[in-house]
CSV table of C-alpha atoms and ligand atoms in Angstrom, one decimal:
chain,number,residue,atom,x,y,z
A,1,UNK,CA,0.0,0.0,0.0
A,2,UNK,CA,1.3,3.5,-0.9
A,3,UNK,CA,1.2,5.6,2.3
A,4,UNK,CA,3.5,8.6,2.0
A,5,UNK,CA,0.6,11.1,2.2
A,6,UNK,CA,-0.9,9.1,5.1
A,7,UNK,CA,2.4,9.4,7.0
A,8,UNK,CA,2.7,13.1,6.3
A,9,UNK,CA,-0.8,13.7,7.6
A,10,UNK,CA,-0.2,11.7,10.7
A,11,UNK,CA,3.0,13.6,11.4
A,12,UNK,CA,1.2,16.9,11.1
A,13,UNK,CA,-1.8,15.7,13.1
A,14,UNK,CA,0.3,14.4,15.9
A,15,UNK,CA,1.7,17.9,16.5
A,16,UNK,CA,-1.7,19.4,17.1
A,17,UNK,CA,-4.1,16.6,18.0
A,18,UNK,CA,-3.4,14.1,20.9
A,19,UNK,CA,-2.3,10.9,19.2
A,20,UNK,CA,-3.1,12.6,15.9
A,21,UNK,CA,-6.8,11.8,16.3
A,22,UNK,CA,-10.1,13.0,17.8
A,23,UNK,CA,-11.2,9.5,18.8
A,24,UNK,CA,-8.6,6.9,20.0
A,25,UNK,CA,-9.4,3.9,17.8
A,26,UNK,CA,-8.6,6.0,14.7
A,27,UNK,CA,-4.9,6.0,15.7
A,28,UNK,CA,-4.3,2.3,14.7
A,29,UNK,CA,-2.5,1.6,18.0
A,30,UNK,CA,-3.6,-2.1,18.0
A,31,UNK,CA,-2.6,-2.9,14.4
A,32,UNK,CA,0.5,-2.3,12.3
A,33,UNK,CA,0.6,0.5,9.7
A,34,UNK,CA,-0.6,4.0,9.3
A,35,UNK,CA,-4.2,5.1,9.1
A,36,UNK,CA,-5.0,5.9,5.5
A,37,UNK,CA,-5.7,9.6,4.8
A,38,UNK,CA,-9.2,9.2,3.4
A,39,UNK,CA,-10.3,11.9,1.0
A,40,UNK,CA,-13.4,10.6,-0.6
A,41,UNK,CA,-16.1,8.0,-0.2
A,42,UNK,CA,-18.8,6.7,-2.5
A,43,UNK,CA,-21.1,3.7,-1.8
A,44,UNK,CA,-19.1,1.0,-0.2
A,45,UNK,CA,-15.7,2.3,-1.3
A,46,UNK,CA,-13.3,5.0,0.0
A,47,UNK,CA,-10.2,6.5,-1.7
A,48,UNK,CA,-7.2,7.9,0.1
A,49,UNK,CA,-4.7,10.6,-0.7
A,50,UNK,CA,-2.1,8.1,-1.8
A,51,UNK,CA,-4.4,6.8,-4.5
A,52,UNK,CA,-5.4,3.6,-2.8
A,53,UNK,CA,-9.0,2.4,-3.0
A,54,UNK,CA,-10.7,0.4,-0.2
A,55,UNK,CA,-13.8,-1.6,0.4
A,56,UNK,CA,-15.0,0.1,3.5
A,57,UNK,CA,-16.2,-1.9,6.5
A,58,UNK,CA,-15.7,0.9,9.0
A,59,UNK,CA,-18.5,3.1,7.5
A,60,UNK,CA,-17.7,5.9,10.0
A,61,UNK,CA,-18.2,3.3,12.8
A,62,UNK,CA,-21.8,2.7,12.0
A,63,UNK,CA,-23.7,5.6,10.6
A,64,UNK,CA,-23.4,4.8,6.9
A,65,UNK,CA,-25.9,2.0,6.5
A,66,UNK,CA,-26.7,3.3,3.0
A,67,UNK,CA,-23.0,3.6,2.1
A,68,UNK,CA,-21.1,6.9,1.5
A,69,UNK,CA,-23.0,9.7,-0.2
A,70,UNK,CA,-26.5,8.3,-0.6
A,71,UNK,CA,-28.1,10.8,-3.0
A,72,UNK,CA,-31.3,11.1,-0.9
A,73,UNK,CA,-29.3,12.1,2.2
A,74,UNK,CA,-27.0,14.6,0.3
A,75,UNK,CA,-30.0,16.2,-1.3
A,76,UNK,CA,-31.8,16.6,2.1
A,77,UNK,CA,-28.7,18.1,3.8
A,78,UNK,CA,-28.2,20.5,0.9
A,79,UNK,CA,-31.8,21.6,0.9
A,80,UNK,CA,-31.5,22.5,4.6
A,81,UNK,CA,-28.2,24.3,4.2
A,82,UNK,CA,-30.0,26.6,1.7
A,83,UNK,CA,-32.3,27.6,4.5
A,84,UNK,CA,-29.9,27.9,7.4
A,85,UNK,CA,-27.8,25.8,9.7
A,86,UNK,CA,-29.2,26.4,13.2
A,87,UNK,CA,-31.8,28.7,14.8
A,88,UNK,CA,-32.0,27.8,18.4
A,89,UNK,CA,-35.7,27.1,17.9
A,90,UNK,CA,-37.6,23.9,17.4
A,91,UNK,CA,-37.9,23.1,13.7
A,92,UNK,CA,-40.3,20.8,12.0
A,93,UNK,CA,-37.5,18.4,11.1
A,94,UNK,CA,-37.0,17.5,14.8
A,95,UNK,CA,-40.6,16.7,15.1
A,96,UNK,CA,-40.6,14.6,11.9
A,97,UNK,CA,-37.6,12.6,13.0
A,98,UNK,CA,-39.0,12.1,16.4
A,99,UNK,CA,-42.3,10.9,14.9
A,100,UNK,CA,-40.4,8.4,12.7
A,101,UNK,CA,-38.6,7.0,15.7
A,102,UNK,CA,-41.8,6.8,17.8
A,103,UNK,CA,-43.5,5.0,14.9
A,104,UNK,CA,-40.6,2.6,14.3
A,105,UNK,CA,-39.7,1.7,17.9
A,106,UNK,CA,-42.6,0.3,19.9
A,107,UNK,CA,-41.3,1.2,23.3
A,108,UNK,CA,-40.5,4.8,22.5
A,109,UNK,CA,-43.3,7.3,23.1
A,110,UNK,CA,-41.2,10.5,23.3
A,111,UNK,CA,-37.7,11.4,22.2
A,112,UNK,CA,-35.0,14.0,23.2
A,113,UNK,CA,-32.3,14.7,20.7
A,114,UNK,CA,-28.7,15.4,21.8
A,115,UNK,CA,-25.5,15.5,19.8
A,116,UNK,CA,-23.8,12.2,20.6
A,117,UNK,CA,-24.4,8.7,21.9
A,118,UNK,CA,-22.3,9.6,24.9
A,119,UNK,CA,-24.7,12.4,25.8
A,120,UNK,CA,-27.7,10.1,25.2
A,121,UNK,CA,-26.3,7.5,27.6
A,122,UNK,CA,-25.4,10.0,30.3
A,123,UNK,CA,-28.7,11.7,30.1
A,124,UNK,CA,-30.6,8.4,30.3
A,125,UNK,CA,-28.7,7.4,33.4
A,126,UNK,CA,-29.5,10.7,35.0
A,127,UNK,CA,-33.2,10.2,34.1
A,128,UNK,CA,-33.2,6.6,35.4
A,129,UNK,CA,-31.7,7.7,38.7
A,130,UNK,CA,-34.2,10.6,39.1
A,131,UNK,CA,-37.2,8.4,38.2
A,132,UNK,CA,-36.3,5.6,40.6
A,133,UNK,CA,-34.6,7.6,43.4
A,134,UNK,CA,-31.8,5.0,43.2
A,135,UNK,CA,-28.1,5.5,42.4
A,136,UNK,CA,-26.6,2.2,41.2
A,137,UNK,CA,-26.3,1.2,37.6
A,138,UNK,CA,-25.6,-2.2,36.1
A,139,UNK,CA,-23.5,-2.4,33.0
A,140,UNK,CA,-21.7,-5.3,31.3
A,141,UNK,CA,-18.0,-5.8,30.8
A,142,UNK,CA,-17.0,-4.9,27.3
A,143,UNK,CA,-20.2,-2.8,26.9
A,144,UNK,CA,-19.6,0.7,25.7
A,145,UNK,CA,-22.0,3.5,26.3
A,146,UNK,CA,-19.9,6.5,25.5
A,147,UNK,CA,-17.3,8.1,27.8
A,148,UNK,CA,-19.4,9.5,30.6
A,149,UNK,CA,-17.7,8.9,33.9
A,150,UNK,CA,-20.1,6.4,35.4
A,151,UNK,CA,-20.2,4.2,32.3
A,152,UNK,CA,-16.4,3.9,31.5
A,153,UNK,CA,-15.8,1.0,33.9
A,154,UNK,CA,-14.6,-2.0,32.0
A,155,UNK,CA,-15.8,-0.5,28.8
A,156,UNK,CA,-15.4,-1.8,25.3
A,157,UNK,CA,-14.4,0.1,22.1
A,158,UNK,CA,-11.3,2.2,22.4
A,159,UNK,CA,-11.0,1.5,26.1
A,160,UNK,CA,-10.7,-2.2,25.4
A,161,UNK,CA,-8.5,-1.6,22.4
A,162,UNK,CA,-5.9,0.2,24.5
A,163,UNK,CA,-6.3,-2.4,27.3
A,164,UNK,CA,-6.9,0.2,30.0
A,165,UNK,CA,-9.4,-0.5,32.8
A,166,UNK,CA,-11.1,2.9,32.8
A,167,UNK,CA,-9.6,6.3,32.8
A,168,UNK,CA,-7.6,8.5,35.1
A,169,UNK,CA,-9.7,11.6,36.0
A,170,UNK,CA,-12.8,9.5,36.7
A,171,UNK,CA,-13.4,10.1,40.5
A,172,UNK,CA,-13.9,6.9,42.4
A,173,UNK,CA,-17.3,8.3,43.6
A,174,UNK,CA,-18.5,8.5,40.0
A,175,UNK,CA,-18.0,4.7,39.4
A,176,UNK,CA,-18.7,3.6,42.9
A,177,UNK,CA,-22.4,3.1,41.9
A,178,UNK,CA,-21.6,1.1,38.8
A,179,UNK,CA,-21.9,-2.7,39.0
A,180,UNK,CA,-20.1,-4.4,36.1
A,181,UNK,CA,-21.2,-7.9,35.2
A,182,UNK,CA,-20.4,-10.5,32.5
A,183,UNK,CA,-22.5,-10.2,29.3
A,184,UNK,CA,-24.9,-13.1,28.6
A,185,UNK,CA,-24.9,-14.2,32.2
A,186,UNK,CA,-28.4,-13.9,33.7
A,187,UNK,CA,-27.3,-15.7,37.0
A,188,UNK,CA,-24.9,-12.9,37.8
A,189,UNK,CA,-27.6,-10.3,37.2
A,190,UNK,CA,-30.0,-12.2,39.5
A,191,UNK,CA,-27.3,-12.4,42.1
A,192,UNK,CA,-26.5,-8.7,41.9
A,193,UNK,CA,-30.2,-7.8,42.3
A,194,UNK,CA,-30.5,-10.2,45.3
A,195,UNK,CA,-27.6,-8.4,46.8
A,196,UNK,CA,-28.4,-4.7,46.0
A,197,UNK,CA,-31.7,-4.7,44.0
A,198,UNK,CA,-33.3,-1.9,46.0
A,199,UNK,CA,-30.4,0.4,45.1
A,200,UNK,CA,-30.3,-0.3,41.4
A,201,UNK,CA,-31.8,2.4,39.1
A,202,UNK,CA,-31.2,0.7,35.8
A,203,UNK,CA,-29.5,-2.0,33.7
A,204,UNK,CA,-27.9,-0.5,30.6
A,205,UNK,CA,-27.1,-3.0,27.9
A,206,UNK,CA,-26.1,-3.1,24.2
A,207,UNK,CA,-28.8,-5.6,23.1
A,208,UNK,CA,-26.3,-6.8,20.5
A,209,UNK,CA,-22.8,-6.1,21.8
A,210,UNK,CA,-20.8,-4.3,19.2
A,211,UNK,CA,-18.0,-2.6,21.1
A,212,UNK,CA,-16.1,-5.8,22.2
A,213,UNK,CA,-16.5,-6.9,18.6
A,214,UNK,CA,-19.9,-8.3,17.7
A,215,UNK,CA,-21.3,-10.6,20.4
A,216,UNK,CA,-24.9,-11.5,19.9
A,217,UNK,CA,-27.2,-11.9,23.0
A,218,UNK,CA,-27.6,-15.5,24.1
A,219,UNK,CA,-31.2,-16.8,23.9
A,220,UNK,CA,-33.0,-15.7,27.0
A,221,UNK,CA,-30.5,-13.1,28.1
A,222,UNK,CA,-32.5,-10.0,27.1
A,223,UNK,CA,-35.8,-11.6,28.3
A,224,UNK,CA,-34.1,-12.3,31.6
A,225,UNK,CA,-33.0,-8.7,31.9
A,226,UNK,CA,-36.5,-7.5,31.2
A,227,UNK,CA,-38.0,-9.9,33.8
A,228,UNK,CA,-35.6,-9.1,36.6
A,229,UNK,CA,-35.6,-5.3,36.2
A,230,UNK,CA,-39.4,-5.3,36.2
A,231,UNK,CA,-39.4,-7.5,39.3
A,232,UNK,CA,-37.2,-5.1,41.2
A,233,UNK,CA,-38.6,-1.8,39.9
A,234,UNK,CA,-35.4,-0.9,38.0
A,235,UNK,CA,-35.4,0.5,34.5
A,236,UNK,CA,-34.1,-1.5,31.4
A,237,UNK,CA,-32.1,0.8,29.1
A,238,UNK,CA,-31.3,-0.5,25.7
A,239,UNK,CA,-28.3,1.2,24.2
A,240,UNK,CA,-29.3,1.0,20.5
A,241,UNK,CA,-26.8,3.7,19.4
A,242,UNK,CA,-25.3,1.1,17.1
A,243,UNK,CA,-28.1,-1.4,16.6
A,244,UNK,CA,-31.0,1.1,16.2
A,245,UNK,CA,-32.3,1.0,12.6
A,246,UNK,CA,-29.3,-1.2,11.8
A,247,UNK,CA,-30.2,-4.8,12.8
A,248,UNK,CA,-33.8,-4.1,12.0
A,249,UNK,CA,-35.8,-0.9,11.3
A,250,UNK,CA,-37.2,-1.1,14.9
A,251,UNK,CA,-33.8,-1.9,16.3
A,252,UNK,CA,-32.7,-4.9,18.3
A,253,UNK,CA,-35.8,-4.6,20.5
A,254,UNK,CA,-38.0,-5.4,17.5
A,255,UNK,CA,-35.7,-8.2,16.4
A,256,UNK,CA,-35.8,-9.9,19.8
A,257,UNK,CA,-39.3,-8.8,20.9
A,258,UNK,CA,-38.3,-6.9,24.1
A,259,UNK,CA,-39.8,-3.7,25.4
A,260,UNK,CA,-37.2,-1.6,27.3
A,261,UNK,CA,-38.1,1.4,29.4
A,262,UNK,CA,-35.6,3.7,27.7
A,263,UNK,CA,-33.6,3.5,24.5
A,264,UNK,CA,-30.6,5.3,23.2
A,265,UNK,CA,-29.9,6.1,19.5
A,266,UNK,CA,-27.2,7.7,17.5
A,267,UNK,CA,-25.1,6.7,14.4
A,268,UNK,CA,-27.7,5.7,11.8
A,269,UNK,CA,-30.3,8.3,12.8
A,270,UNK,CA,-27.9,11.1,12.0
A,271,UNK,CA,-26.8,9.9,8.6
A,272,UNK,CA,-23.1,10.7,9.4
A,273,UNK,CA,-23.8,14.1,11.1
A,274,UNK,CA,-23.4,14.3,14.9
A,275,UNK,CA,-26.6,13.1,16.6
A,276,UNK,CA,-27.7,11.2,19.6
A,277,UNK,CA,-31.2,10.6,21.1
A,278,UNK,CA,-32.8,9.0,24.0
A,279,UNK,CA,-36.5,8.1,24.3
A,280,UNK,CA,-38.9,5.8,25.9
A,281,UNK,CA,-42.0,5.7,28.1
A,282,UNK,CA,-43.9,9.0,28.2
A,283,UNK,CA,-44.2,9.1,32.0
A,284,UNK,CA,-40.3,8.9,32.1
A,285,UNK,CA,-39.6,11.3,29.3
A,286,UNK,CA,-42.0,13.9,30.8
A,287,UNK,CA,-39.6,14.1,33.7
A,288,UNK,CA,-37.1,15.9,31.4
A,289,UNK,CA,-36.9,19.7,31.6
A,290,UNK,CA,-38.8,21.8,30.9
A,291,UNK,CA,-41.8,19.4,31.3
A,292,UNK,CA,-40.2,18.0,34.4
A,293,UNK,CA,-37.2,18.7,36.8
A,294,UNK,CA,-34.5,16.5,35.2
A,295,UNK,CA,-32.1,19.0,33.5
A,296,UNK,CA,-30.6,18.3,30.2
A,297,UNK,CA,-29.9,20.8,27.4
A,298,UNK,CA,-27.8,21.4,24.2
A,299,UNK,CA,-27.1,24.4,22.1
A,300,UNK,CA,-27.0,22.4,18.8
A,301,UNK,CA,-29.4,19.7,19.9
A,302,UNK,CA,-31.7,18.8,17.0
A,303,UNK,CA,-29.3,20.3,14.5
A,304,UNK,CA,-31.4,20.9,11.4
A,305,UNK,CA,-29.0,19.4,8.8
A,306,UNK,CA,-28.5,16.4,11.0
A,307,UNK,CA,-32.3,15.9,11.4
A,308,UNK,CA,-32.7,16.2,7.6
A,309,UNK,CA,-30.0,13.6,7.1
A,310,UNK,CA,-31.6,11.2,9.6
A,311,UNK,CA,-35.1,11.6,8.1
A,312,UNK,CA,-33.7,10.8,4.6
A,313,UNK,CA,-31.9,7.7,5.8
A,314,UNK,CA,-34.9,6.4,7.7
A,315,UNK,CA,-37.2,7.1,4.7
A,316,UNK,CA,-35.0,5.0,2.4
A,317,UNK,CA,-34.9,2.2,4.9
A,318,UNK,CA,-38.6,2.3,5.7
A,319,UNK,CA,-39.8,2.3,2.0
A,320,UNK,CA,-37.7,-0.6,1.1
A,321,UNK,CA,-37.8,-3.4,3.7
A,322,UNK,CA,-35.9,-5.6,1.2
A,323,UNK,CA,-32.7,-3.6,2.2
A,324,UNK,CA,-32.6,-5.4,5.6
A,325,UNK,CA,-32.9,-8.7,3.7
A,326,UNK,CA,-30.0,-7.6,1.5
A,327,UNK,CA,-27.9,-6.7,4.6
A,328,UNK,CA,-28.7,-10.1,6.2
A,329,UNK,CA,-27.6,-11.9,3.0
A,330,UNK,CA,-24.4,-10.0,2.7
A,331,UNK,CA,-23.6,-10.6,6.4
A,332,UNK,CA,-24.4,-14.3,6.1
A,333,UNK,CA,-22.1,-14.6,3.0
A,334,UNK,CA,-19.3,-12.9,4.9
A,335,UNK,CA,-19.7,-15.0,7.9
A,336,UNK,CA,-19.8,-18.3,6.0
A,337,UNK,CA,-16.7,-17.2,4.0
A,338,UNK,CA,-14.8,-16.5,7.3
A,339,UNK,CA,-15.9,-19.8,8.9
A,340,UNK,CA,-15.1,-21.9,5.8
A,341,UNK,CA,-11.6,-20.3,5.4
A,342,UNK,CA,-10.8,-20.6,9.0
A,343,UNK,CA,-11.8,-24.3,9.0
A,344,UNK,CA,-9.7,-24.9,5.9
A,345,UNK,CA,-6.7,-23.3,7.6
A,346,UNK,CA,-7.3,-25.4,10.7
A,347,UNK,CA,-7.8,-22.3,12.8
A,348,UNK,CA,-10.4,-21.6,15.4
A,349,UNK,CA,-12.4,-18.5,14.5
A,350,UNK,CA,-15.7,-17.7,16.2
A,351,UNK,CA,-17.7,-15.3,14.0
A,352,UNK,CA,-20.1,-13.0,15.9
A,353,UNK,CA,-22.8,-11.6,13.7
A,354,UNK,CA,-26.2,-10.1,13.7
A,355,UNK,CA,-27.4,-8.8,10.3
A,356,UNK,CA,-24.8,-6.4,9.0
A,357,UNK,CA,-22.6,-6.3,12.2
A,358,UNK,CA,-19.8,-8.9,11.9
A,359,UNK,CA,-16.6,-9.8,13.8
A,360,UNK,CA,-14.3,-12.7,13.2
A,361,UNK,CA,-12.6,-13.5,16.5
A,362,UNK,CA,-9.3,-14.9,15.4
A,363,UNK,CA,-8.1,-18.0,17.2
A,364,UNK,CA,-11.0,-18.7,19.5
A,365,UNK,CA,-14.0,-21.0,19.3
A,366,UNK,CA,-16.4,-19.2,21.5
A,367,UNK,CA,-17.3,-15.5,21.9
A,368,UNK,CA,-20.1,-15.0,24.5
A,369,UNK,CA,-18.6,-12.3,26.7
A,370,UNK,CA,-15.6,-9.9,27.2
A,371,UNK,CA,-13.5,-12.6,28.9
A,372,UNK,CA,-13.9,-14.9,25.9
A,373,UNK,CA,-13.1,-12.3,23.3
A,374,UNK,CA,-10.0,-11.1,25.2
A,375,UNK,CA,-8.5,-14.5,24.4
A,376,UNK,CA,-8.6,-13.8,20.7
A,377,UNK,CA,-5.3,-13.7,18.9
A,378,UNK,CA,-4.8,-10.0,18.6
A,379,UNK,CA,-1.3,-10.4,17.1
A,380,UNK,CA,-2.7,-12.4,14.3
A,381,UNK,CA,-5.6,-10.0,13.9
A,382,UNK,CA,-3.1,-7.2,13.5
A,383,UNK,CA,-1.4,-9.0,10.7
A,384,UNK,CA,-4.7,-9.8,9.1
A,385,UNK,CA,-5.6,-6.2,9.3
A,386,UNK,CA,-2.4,-5.2,7.6
A,387,UNK,CA,-2.9,-7.7,4.8
A,388,UNK,CA,-6.4,-6.5,4.3
A,389,UNK,CA,-5.1,-2.9,4.0
A,390,UNK,CA,-2.7,-4.1,1.3
A,391,UNK,CA,-5.5,-5.9,-0.5
A,392,UNK,CA,-7.7,-2.8,-0.4
A,393,UNK,CA,-10.0,-3.8,2.5
A,394,UNK,CA,-10.6,-1.2,5.2
A,395,UNK,CA,-11.6,-3.1,8.3
A,396,UNK,CA,-12.0,-1.5,11.8
A,397,UNK,CA,-8.4,-1.5,13.3
A,398,UNK,CA,-9.2,-3.5,16.4
A,399,UNK,CA,-10.4,-7.0,17.4
A,400,UNK,CA,-12.9,-5.1,19.6
A,401,UNK,CA,-14.8,-3.1,17.0
A,402,UNK,CA,-17.5,-4.7,14.9
A,403,UNK,CA,-17.4,-4.3,11.2
A,404,UNK,CA,-20.4,-3.0,9.3
A,405,UNK,CA,-21.9,-3.7,5.9
A,406,UNK,CA,-24.0,-1.2,3.9
A,407,UNK,CA,-26.7,-1.7,1.4
A,408,UNK,CA,-24.2,-0.6,-1.3
A,409,UNK,CA,-21.7,-3.5,-0.6
A,410,UNK,CA,-21.7,-6.1,-3.4
A,411,UNK,CA,-21.3,-9.8,-3.3
A,412,UNK,CA,-18.0,-9.2,-5.0
A,413,UNK,CA,-16.8,-6.8,-2.3
A,414,UNK,CA,-17.6,-9.6,0.3
A,415,UNK,CA,-15.9,-12.3,-1.8
A,416,UNK,CA,-12.7,-10.2,-2.3
A,417,UNK,CA,-12.6,-9.6,1.5
A,418,UNK,CA,-13.0,-13.3,2.2
A,419,UNK,CA,-10.4,-14.3,-0.3
A,420,UNK,CA,-7.9,-12.0,1.3
A,421,UNK,CA,-8.8,-13.4,4.7
A,422,UNK,CA,-8.3,-17.0,3.5
A,423,UNK,CA,-5.0,-16.1,1.9
A,424,UNK,CA,-3.7,-14.5,5.0
A,425,UNK,CA,-4.7,-17.3,7.3
A,426,UNK,CA,-3.0,-19.8,5.1
A,427,UNK,CA,0.2,-17.9,4.7
A,428,UNK,CA,0.7,-16.1,8.1
A,429,UNK,CA,2.2,-18.4,10.6
A,430,UNK,CA,1.5,-18.2,14.3
B,1,LIG,C1,-20.9,4.6,19.5
B,1,LIG,C2,-21.6,4.2,20.7
B,1,LIG,C3,-21.9,5.1,21.7
B,1,LIG,C4,-21.3,6.5,21.8
B,1,LIG,O1,-21.7,7.3,20.8
B,1,LIG,P1,-20.9,8.6,20.4
B,1,LIG,O2,-21.7,9.3,19.4
B,1,LIG,O3,-19.5,8.1,19.9
B,1,LIG,O4,-20.7,9.4,21.7
B,1,LIG,C5,-22.6,4.6,22.8
B,1,LIG,N1,-23.2,3.4,22.8
B,1,LIG,C6,-22.9,2.5,21.8
B,1,LIG,C7,-23.6,1.2,21.8
B,1,LIG,C8,-22.2,2.9,20.7
B,1,LIG,O5,-21.9,2.0,19.7
């Protein structure tokens, strides 16, 4: 891979941006090589400043379910830009996007828009604590809910990639109320509630884990969470920032038939512009200021161009349910390709997948929770990532980030990716 422009950009960036990035995973600390200097994207492909072209499985870490530059989305953003960028007043677009989310997601009766998934998670935790009068929060190891203090404990995503337990600067008091349990383990949840149930405000969970790589919920796990939170009067918060409108139009909760009390959104609902949202039961949401006392605000919340982009994405997805079928077929093709090539190479490789979220966990047979996936062969993953870059495949640069497919990926894109995977497994020695 040619990379002289990528190196030059990194050098400049490192002088003025910590680590040369604005979000840690982008620094490629867990894989060899230099992050490509991307200058353009179209559909499933991106091009860098060194003239390399890649099949993109990063897709901006989730938003681009329709690929780069979907015409409907670009047109909608442009139309709003012609009328203004922000006014500090409620616009019709906010109402329209909220109406679409309420229509699509059965458990959501009202929505509040914010500007990131982090903000959505931290606001929902505040609301859950206010509504229950309790302080403790249950989260799962390897689960990532943004970087708010209380939720960083044993987090996935960049925190897992860098192998750090949390972060300096988080006061112990901020995490003292956080109980971290293994994903997919209902017994430990039951035990935690037996022990401290009357102090637990909420269980927050990625209904399909995506930030320790893709780890699907085991049968009964989410139902169990619903039952036990209801029994103890705690709230069930589904963090659908990644899964919302991705694994199904109604999110993971539609796929698995669970009704959480609060849900978080981001990524897909902003079409690539900065957006987050939280929503849920009306009686809970009406506690948010100014209809209730729980304070939460944002200068650019409900940003008109972002709302326009989100509406355009949702309208494409809503009008063509065949797109989810297509994403499932592409995902299944990629999964089968990985599994067959790993078997042929005599290498264990658990593939976690739900729809268009996919992770091959190199060197392990089972991926049910964070302890399992930490056993993956990260060294080999790094070499695989490097070989993929050389072959024109842009994969998330960590074993702990799920890859994404878009409706614009072709069977050929998938097959080329699998071929390169198979070639690397058979030639790279342990
Ligand atoms: C990406 C993500 C977040 C954080 O969203 P940001 O917009 O990066 O703050 C929270 N939860 C989940 C499940 C995510 O995937």
